[in-house]
Every structure is written in structure tokens, then in C-alpha cells.
mmCIF file of C-alpha atoms in Angstrom:
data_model
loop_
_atom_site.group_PDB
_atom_site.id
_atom_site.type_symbol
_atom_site.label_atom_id
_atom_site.label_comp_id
_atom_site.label_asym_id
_atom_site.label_seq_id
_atom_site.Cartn_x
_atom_site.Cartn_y
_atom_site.Cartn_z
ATOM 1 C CA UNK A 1 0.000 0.000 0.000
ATOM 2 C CA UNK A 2 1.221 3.236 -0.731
ATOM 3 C CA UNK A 3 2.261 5.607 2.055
ATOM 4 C CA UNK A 4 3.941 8.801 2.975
ATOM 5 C CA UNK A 5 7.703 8.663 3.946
ATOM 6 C CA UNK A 6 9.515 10.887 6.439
ATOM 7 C CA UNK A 7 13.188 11.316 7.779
ATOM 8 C CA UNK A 8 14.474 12.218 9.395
ATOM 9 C CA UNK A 9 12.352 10.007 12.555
ATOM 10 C CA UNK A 10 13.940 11.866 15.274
ATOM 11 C CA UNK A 11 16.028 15.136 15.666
ATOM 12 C CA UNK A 12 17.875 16.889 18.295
ATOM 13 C CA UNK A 13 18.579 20.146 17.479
ATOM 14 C CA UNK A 14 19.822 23.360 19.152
ATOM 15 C CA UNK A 15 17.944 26.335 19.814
ATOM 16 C CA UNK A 16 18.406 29.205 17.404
ATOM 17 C CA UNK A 17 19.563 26.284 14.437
ATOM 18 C CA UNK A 18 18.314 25.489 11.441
ATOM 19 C CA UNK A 19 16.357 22.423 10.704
ATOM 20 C CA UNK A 20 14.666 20.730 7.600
ATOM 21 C CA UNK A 21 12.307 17.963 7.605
ATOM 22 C CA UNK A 22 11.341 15.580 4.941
ATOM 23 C CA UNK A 23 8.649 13.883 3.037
ATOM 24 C CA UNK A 24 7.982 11.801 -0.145
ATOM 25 C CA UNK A 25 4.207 11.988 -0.346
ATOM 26 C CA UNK A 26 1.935 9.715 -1.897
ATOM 27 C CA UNK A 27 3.192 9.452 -5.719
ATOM 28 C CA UNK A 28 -0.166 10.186 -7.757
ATOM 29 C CA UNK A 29 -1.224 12.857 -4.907
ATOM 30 C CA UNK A 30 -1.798 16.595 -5.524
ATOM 31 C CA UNK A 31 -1.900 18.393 -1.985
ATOM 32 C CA UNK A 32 0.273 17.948 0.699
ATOM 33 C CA UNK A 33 0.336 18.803 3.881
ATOM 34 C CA UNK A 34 2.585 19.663 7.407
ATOM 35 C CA UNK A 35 0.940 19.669 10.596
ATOM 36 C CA UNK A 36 2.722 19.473 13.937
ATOM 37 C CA UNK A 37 1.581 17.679 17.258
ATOM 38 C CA UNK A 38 2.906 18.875 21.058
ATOM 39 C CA UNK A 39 2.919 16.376 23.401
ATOM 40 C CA UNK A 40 -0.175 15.926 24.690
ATOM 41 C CA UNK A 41 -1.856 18.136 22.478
ATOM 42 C CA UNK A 42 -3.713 17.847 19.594
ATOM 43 C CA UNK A 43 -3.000 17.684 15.730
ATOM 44 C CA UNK A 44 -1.879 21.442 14.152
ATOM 45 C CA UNK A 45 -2.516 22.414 10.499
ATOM 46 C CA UNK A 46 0.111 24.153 9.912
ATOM 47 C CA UNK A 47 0.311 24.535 5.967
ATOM 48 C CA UNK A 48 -1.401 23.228 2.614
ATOM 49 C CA UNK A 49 0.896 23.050 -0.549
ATOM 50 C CA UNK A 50 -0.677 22.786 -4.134
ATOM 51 C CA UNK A 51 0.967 23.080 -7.580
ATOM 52 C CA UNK A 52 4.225 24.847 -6.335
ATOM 53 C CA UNK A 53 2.696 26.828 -3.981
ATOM 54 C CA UNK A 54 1.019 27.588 -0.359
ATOM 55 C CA UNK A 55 -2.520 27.046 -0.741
ATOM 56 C CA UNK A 56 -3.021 27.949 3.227
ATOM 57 C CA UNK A 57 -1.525 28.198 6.349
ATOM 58 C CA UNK A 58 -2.121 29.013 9.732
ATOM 59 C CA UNK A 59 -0.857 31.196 12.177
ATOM 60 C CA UNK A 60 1.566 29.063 13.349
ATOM 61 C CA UNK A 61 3.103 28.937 10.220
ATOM 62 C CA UNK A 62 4.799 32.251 10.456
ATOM 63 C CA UNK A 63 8.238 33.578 8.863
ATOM 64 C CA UNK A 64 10.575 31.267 10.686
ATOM 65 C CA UNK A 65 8.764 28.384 8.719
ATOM 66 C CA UNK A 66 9.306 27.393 4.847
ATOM 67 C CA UNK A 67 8.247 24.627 2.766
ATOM 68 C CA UNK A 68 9.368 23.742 -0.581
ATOM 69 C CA UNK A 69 8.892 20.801 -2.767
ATOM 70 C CA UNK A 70 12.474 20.809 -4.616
ATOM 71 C CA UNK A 71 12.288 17.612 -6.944
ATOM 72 C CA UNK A 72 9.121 15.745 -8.658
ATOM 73 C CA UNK A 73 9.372 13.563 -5.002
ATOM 74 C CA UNK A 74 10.334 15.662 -1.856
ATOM 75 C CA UNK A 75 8.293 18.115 0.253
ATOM 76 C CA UNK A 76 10.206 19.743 2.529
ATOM 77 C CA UNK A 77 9.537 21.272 6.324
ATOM 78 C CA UNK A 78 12.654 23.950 6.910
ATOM 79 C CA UNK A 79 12.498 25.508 10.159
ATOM 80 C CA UNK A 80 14.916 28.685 9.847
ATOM 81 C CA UNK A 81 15.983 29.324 13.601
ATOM 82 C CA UNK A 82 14.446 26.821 16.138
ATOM 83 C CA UNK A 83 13.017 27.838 19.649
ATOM 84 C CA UNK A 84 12.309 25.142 22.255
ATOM 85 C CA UNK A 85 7.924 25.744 21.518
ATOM 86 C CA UNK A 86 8.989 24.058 18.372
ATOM 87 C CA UNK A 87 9.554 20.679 19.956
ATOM 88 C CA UNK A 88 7.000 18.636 17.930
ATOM 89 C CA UNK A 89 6.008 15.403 15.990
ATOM 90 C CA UNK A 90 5.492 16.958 12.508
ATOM 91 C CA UNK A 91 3.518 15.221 10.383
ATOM 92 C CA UNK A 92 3.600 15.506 6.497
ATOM 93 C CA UNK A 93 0.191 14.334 4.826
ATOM 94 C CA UNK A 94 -1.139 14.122 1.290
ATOM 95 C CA UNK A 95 -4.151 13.614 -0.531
ATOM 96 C CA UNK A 96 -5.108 12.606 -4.232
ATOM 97 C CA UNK A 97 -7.332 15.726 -4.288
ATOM 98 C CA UNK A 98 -9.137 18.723 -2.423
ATOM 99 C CA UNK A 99 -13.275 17.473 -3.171
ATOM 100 C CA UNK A 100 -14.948 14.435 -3.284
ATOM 101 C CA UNK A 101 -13.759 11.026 -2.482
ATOM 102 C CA UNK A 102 -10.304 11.617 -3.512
ATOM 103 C CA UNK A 103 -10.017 14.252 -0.402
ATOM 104 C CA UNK A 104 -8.906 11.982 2.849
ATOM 105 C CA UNK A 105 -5.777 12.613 3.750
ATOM 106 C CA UNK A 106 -2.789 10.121 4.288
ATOM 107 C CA UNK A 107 -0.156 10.520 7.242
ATOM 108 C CA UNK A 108 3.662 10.272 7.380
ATOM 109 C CA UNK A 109 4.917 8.340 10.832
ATOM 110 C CA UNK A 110 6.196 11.596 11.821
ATOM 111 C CA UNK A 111 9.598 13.552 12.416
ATOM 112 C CA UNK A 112 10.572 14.026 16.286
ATOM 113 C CA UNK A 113 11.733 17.208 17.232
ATOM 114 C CA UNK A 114 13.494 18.158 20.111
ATOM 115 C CA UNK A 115 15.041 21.468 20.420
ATOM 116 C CA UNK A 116 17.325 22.126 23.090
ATOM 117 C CA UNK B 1 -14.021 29.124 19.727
ATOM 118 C CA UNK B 2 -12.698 25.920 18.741
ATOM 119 C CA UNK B 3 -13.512 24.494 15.351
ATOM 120 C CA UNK B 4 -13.641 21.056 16.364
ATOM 121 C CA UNK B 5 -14.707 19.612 19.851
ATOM 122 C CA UNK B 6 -14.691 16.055 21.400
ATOM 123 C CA UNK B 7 -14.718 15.275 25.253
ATOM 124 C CA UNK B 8 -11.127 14.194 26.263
ATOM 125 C CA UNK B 9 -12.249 11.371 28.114
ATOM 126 C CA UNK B 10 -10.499 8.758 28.622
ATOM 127 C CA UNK B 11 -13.841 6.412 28.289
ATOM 128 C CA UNK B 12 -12.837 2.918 30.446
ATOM 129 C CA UNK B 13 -15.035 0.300 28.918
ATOM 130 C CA UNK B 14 -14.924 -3.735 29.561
ATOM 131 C CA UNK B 15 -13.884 -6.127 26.122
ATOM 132 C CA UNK B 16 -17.272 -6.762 24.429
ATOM 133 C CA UNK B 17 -19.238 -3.011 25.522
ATOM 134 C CA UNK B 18 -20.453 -0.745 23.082
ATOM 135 C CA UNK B 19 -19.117 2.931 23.342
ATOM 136 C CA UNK B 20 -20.030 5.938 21.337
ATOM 137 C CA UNK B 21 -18.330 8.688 21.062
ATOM 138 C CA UNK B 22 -19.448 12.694 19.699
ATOM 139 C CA UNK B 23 -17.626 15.244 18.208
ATOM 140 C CA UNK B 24 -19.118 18.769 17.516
ATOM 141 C CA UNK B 25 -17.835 21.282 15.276
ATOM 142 C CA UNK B 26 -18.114 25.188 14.821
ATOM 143 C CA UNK B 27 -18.479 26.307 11.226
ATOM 144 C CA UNK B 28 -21.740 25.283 9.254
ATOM 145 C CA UNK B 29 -20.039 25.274 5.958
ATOM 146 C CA UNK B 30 -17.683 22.221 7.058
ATOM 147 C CA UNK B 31 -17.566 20.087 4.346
ATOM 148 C CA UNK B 32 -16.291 16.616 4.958
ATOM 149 C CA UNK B 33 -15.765 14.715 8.874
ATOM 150 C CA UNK B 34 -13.712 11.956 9.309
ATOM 151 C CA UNK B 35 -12.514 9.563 12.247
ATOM 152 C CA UNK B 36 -9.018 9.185 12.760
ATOM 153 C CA UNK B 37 -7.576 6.866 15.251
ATOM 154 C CA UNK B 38 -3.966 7.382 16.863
ATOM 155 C CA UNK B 39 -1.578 5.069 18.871
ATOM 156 C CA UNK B 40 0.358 6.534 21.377
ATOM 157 C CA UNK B 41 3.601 8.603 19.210
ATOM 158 C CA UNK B 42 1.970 7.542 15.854
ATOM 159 C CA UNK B 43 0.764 8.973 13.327
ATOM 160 C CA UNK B 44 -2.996 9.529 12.518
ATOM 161 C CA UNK B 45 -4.680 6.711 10.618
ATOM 162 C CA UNK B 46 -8.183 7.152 8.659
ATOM 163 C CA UNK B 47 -10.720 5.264 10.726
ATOM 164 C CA UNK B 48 -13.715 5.878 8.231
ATOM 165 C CA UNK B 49 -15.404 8.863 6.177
ATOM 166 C CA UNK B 50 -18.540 9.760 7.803
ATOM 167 C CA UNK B 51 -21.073 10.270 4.929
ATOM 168 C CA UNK B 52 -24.564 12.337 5.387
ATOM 169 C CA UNK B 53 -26.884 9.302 5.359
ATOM 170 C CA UNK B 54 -24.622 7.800 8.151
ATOM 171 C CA UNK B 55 -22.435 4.435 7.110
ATOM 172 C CA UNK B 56 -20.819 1.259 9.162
ATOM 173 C CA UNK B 57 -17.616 -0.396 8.828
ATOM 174 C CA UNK B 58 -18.040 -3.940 10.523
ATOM 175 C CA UNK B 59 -17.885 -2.866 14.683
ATOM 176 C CA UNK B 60 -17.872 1.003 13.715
ATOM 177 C CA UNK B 61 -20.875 3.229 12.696
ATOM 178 C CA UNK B 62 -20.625 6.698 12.037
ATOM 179 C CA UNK B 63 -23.304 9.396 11.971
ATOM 180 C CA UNK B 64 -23.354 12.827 10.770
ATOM 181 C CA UNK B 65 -26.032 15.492 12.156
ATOM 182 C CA UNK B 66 -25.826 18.546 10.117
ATOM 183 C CA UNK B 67 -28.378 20.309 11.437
ATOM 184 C CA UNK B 68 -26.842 19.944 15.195
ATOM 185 C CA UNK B 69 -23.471 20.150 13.929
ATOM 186 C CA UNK B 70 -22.270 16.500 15.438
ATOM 187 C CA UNK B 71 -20.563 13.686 14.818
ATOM 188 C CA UNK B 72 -20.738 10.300 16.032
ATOM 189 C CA UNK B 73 -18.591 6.929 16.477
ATOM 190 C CA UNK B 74 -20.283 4.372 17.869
ATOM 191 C CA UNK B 75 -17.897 1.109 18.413
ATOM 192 C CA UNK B 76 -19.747 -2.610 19.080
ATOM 193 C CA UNK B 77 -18.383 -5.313 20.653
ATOM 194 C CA UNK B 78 -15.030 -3.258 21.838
ATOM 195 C CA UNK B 79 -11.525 -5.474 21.527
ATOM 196 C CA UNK B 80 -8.338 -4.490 23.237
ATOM 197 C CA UNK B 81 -6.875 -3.565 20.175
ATOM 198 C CA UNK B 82 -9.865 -0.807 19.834
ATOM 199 C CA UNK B 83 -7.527 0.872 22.562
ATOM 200 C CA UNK B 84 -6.139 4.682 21.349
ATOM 201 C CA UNK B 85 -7.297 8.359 20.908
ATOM 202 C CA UNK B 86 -10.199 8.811 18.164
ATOM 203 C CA UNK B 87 -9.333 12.169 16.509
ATOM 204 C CA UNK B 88 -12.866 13.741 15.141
ATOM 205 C CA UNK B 89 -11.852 15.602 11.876
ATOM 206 C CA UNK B 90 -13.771 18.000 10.116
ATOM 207 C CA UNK B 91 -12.565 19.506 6.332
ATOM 208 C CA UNK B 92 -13.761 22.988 5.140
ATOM 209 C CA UNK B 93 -12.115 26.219 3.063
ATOM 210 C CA UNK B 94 -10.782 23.927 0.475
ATOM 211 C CA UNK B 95 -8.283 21.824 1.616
ATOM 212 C CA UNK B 96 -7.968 22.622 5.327
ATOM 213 C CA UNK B 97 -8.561 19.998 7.535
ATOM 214 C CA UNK B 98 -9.102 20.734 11.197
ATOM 215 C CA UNK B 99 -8.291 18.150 14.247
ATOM 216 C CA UNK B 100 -10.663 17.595 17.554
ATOM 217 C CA UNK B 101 -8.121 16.982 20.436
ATOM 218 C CA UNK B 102 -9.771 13.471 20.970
ATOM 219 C CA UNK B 103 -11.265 10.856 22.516
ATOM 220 C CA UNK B 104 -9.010 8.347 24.468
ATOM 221 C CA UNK B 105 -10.484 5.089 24.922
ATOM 222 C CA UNK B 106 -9.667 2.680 27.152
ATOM 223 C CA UNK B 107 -10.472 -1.350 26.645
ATOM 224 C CA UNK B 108 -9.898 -3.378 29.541
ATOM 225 C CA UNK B 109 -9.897 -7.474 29.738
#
């Protein structure tokens, strides 16, 4: 069955460093997806991505975030200078389309991240 | 407000009980609910769709009240493995898909 990759599973990272976080999403899907998850809290939107561009995001998803889907494959999470709020599971997501049927959406396992 | 809203629980229910679960949410021009179900550090995983006229899914039945603005699970017959947080998800403004903090369930032998 077809699923949605992520590495890396688990990060350690710094405060004030950079960090990016990846995904292959589901090969015939269209939108994809990054939402985060604090422990103990529920699941974030965070941003949409459709045809090479943001199609929403939230207000977490504010200047110190980026995504970018580099090659046919990849979606990328970059975080540009961490703070220790960021510690997170972020999941990537995708689905086959925005209406109908085709509109559930698919989950990575997640990327750990622990800023210290 | 918050867009999507389930009671936290956790709901401690015996192998074999039937245990039903509601979700309301905020905006009338929602589009699309869903139930998720998550393990403890994994990722969400699509329980079912929940269509208008209400559907089932072997032990699971989901309804949708659009008028009320609710959602329900109800699970039959509960197993051990039915054990883990049941996210009520609710899709509107295109492709935004908003998360209830969920339901954690409990199945005990």
C-alpha cells in the first residue's frame, strides 16, 4: 500500500539552528500537507501546498517556517531558527485531491523534534 | 471558539461493551468529517469517512447530524486492540482539515 515517507524520525537540534524535515508523499497525490503535534496536544494544520505553492496556512506557520517541494518527489519542512515551543512530531500528509472522495488525507509516521 | 470539539475522556469500557463517542464542530459550511484513530507517538490513521446518510464499517458506525453540527462513532463489541485516541476531523475552506483533540479510549480485559 502506498504511504507517505519521512526522515528524518527523530532530531535533536539546538535552539536558534536550522532544521529541515522531509517527506515523499503519496506518488499520484496533488496536496500535501505539514501539521505538527505537542505532546499531549492535539494535531496542528500548519500549511497546505498545491501546484508549487502555499494554498493555506495558519498562524503558526509564520516567517521562521518554509516549505518547498524541490524535486518531482520531496516536500520539505525547513524551520529557519528553532526555539524550544517548536519541539514537535510533525507530520507531512497528502491527498489525491481537495473534493470528493479523492479528499482523505494520508499521514507520514512523523519527524521528532526536540530542540534544546 | 474551537472548530472542532470532542470530550477528552479517557472512556474505560470492559472487552465486548459498546461505546459511542461525539464530536461537535463550529463552522456550518464544514464540508467533509472523518474519524481518525492514533496510537500513542503515531501517526494519525483514517478510521472511516462519515457520509450524510450515516455508514458502518463492521464494529464502527458513524453518523453525521448537520443540522446539530455532530458527529458520532459508535464502536460494538469493543476489543483491546480498539484501545487509542479517536481524533474527530472536520474539512472545510478547500483543503484545510481541522483536528478535535480526541477521545481516548480505554479497553480493559
Amino acid at each position: 500500500e502506498p504511504e507517505v515517507t519521512q526522515t528524518p524520525s527523530h532530531q535533536v537540534t539546538q535552539m536558534g539552528q536550522e532544521v529541515i524535515l522531509r517527506c515523499v508523499p503519496i506518488s499520484n497525490h496533488l496536496y500535501f500537507y505539514w501539521y505538527r503535534q505537542i505532546l499531549g496536544q492535539k494535531v496542528e494544520f500548519l500549511v497546505s501546498f498545491y501546484n508549487n505553492e502555499i494554498s493555506e496556512k495558519s498562524e503558526i506557520f509564520d516567517d521562521q517556517f518554509s516549505v518547498e517541494r524541490p524535486d518531482g518527489s520531496n516536500f520539505t519542512l525547513k524551520i529557519r531558527s528553532t526555539k524550544l515551543e517548536d519541539s514537535a512530531m510533525y507530520f507531512c500528509a497528502s491527498s489525491e485531491s481537495s473534493g470528493g472522495v479523492g479528499n482523505t488525507i494520508y499521514f507520514g509516521e512523523g519527524s521528532w523534534l526536540t530542540v534544546v | 471558539r474551537k472548530e472542532v470539539e470532542q470530550d477528552p475522556g479517557p472512556f474505560n469500557v470492559p472487552e465486548g461493551a459498546t461505546v459511542a463517542f461525539n464530536c461537535t464542530y463550529s463552522n456550518s459550511a464544514s464540508q467533509s468529517f472523518f474519524w481518525y484513530r492514533q496510537d500513542c507517538r503515531k501517526e494519525p490513521k483514517l478510521l472511516m469517512s462519515v457520509y450524510s446518510s450515516g455508514n458502518e464499517d463492521g464494529r464502527f458506525t458513524a453518523q453525521l447530524n448537520r443540522a446539530s453540527q455532530y458527529i458520532s462513532l459508535l464502536i460494538r463489541d469493543s476489543k483491546l486492540s480498539d484501545s487509542a485516541t479517536y481524533l474527530c476531523v472536520v474539512r472545510y475552506n478547500f483543503n484545510k482539515f481541522y483536528f478535535g483533540s480526541g477521545t481516548k479510549l480505554n479497553v480493559k480485559p
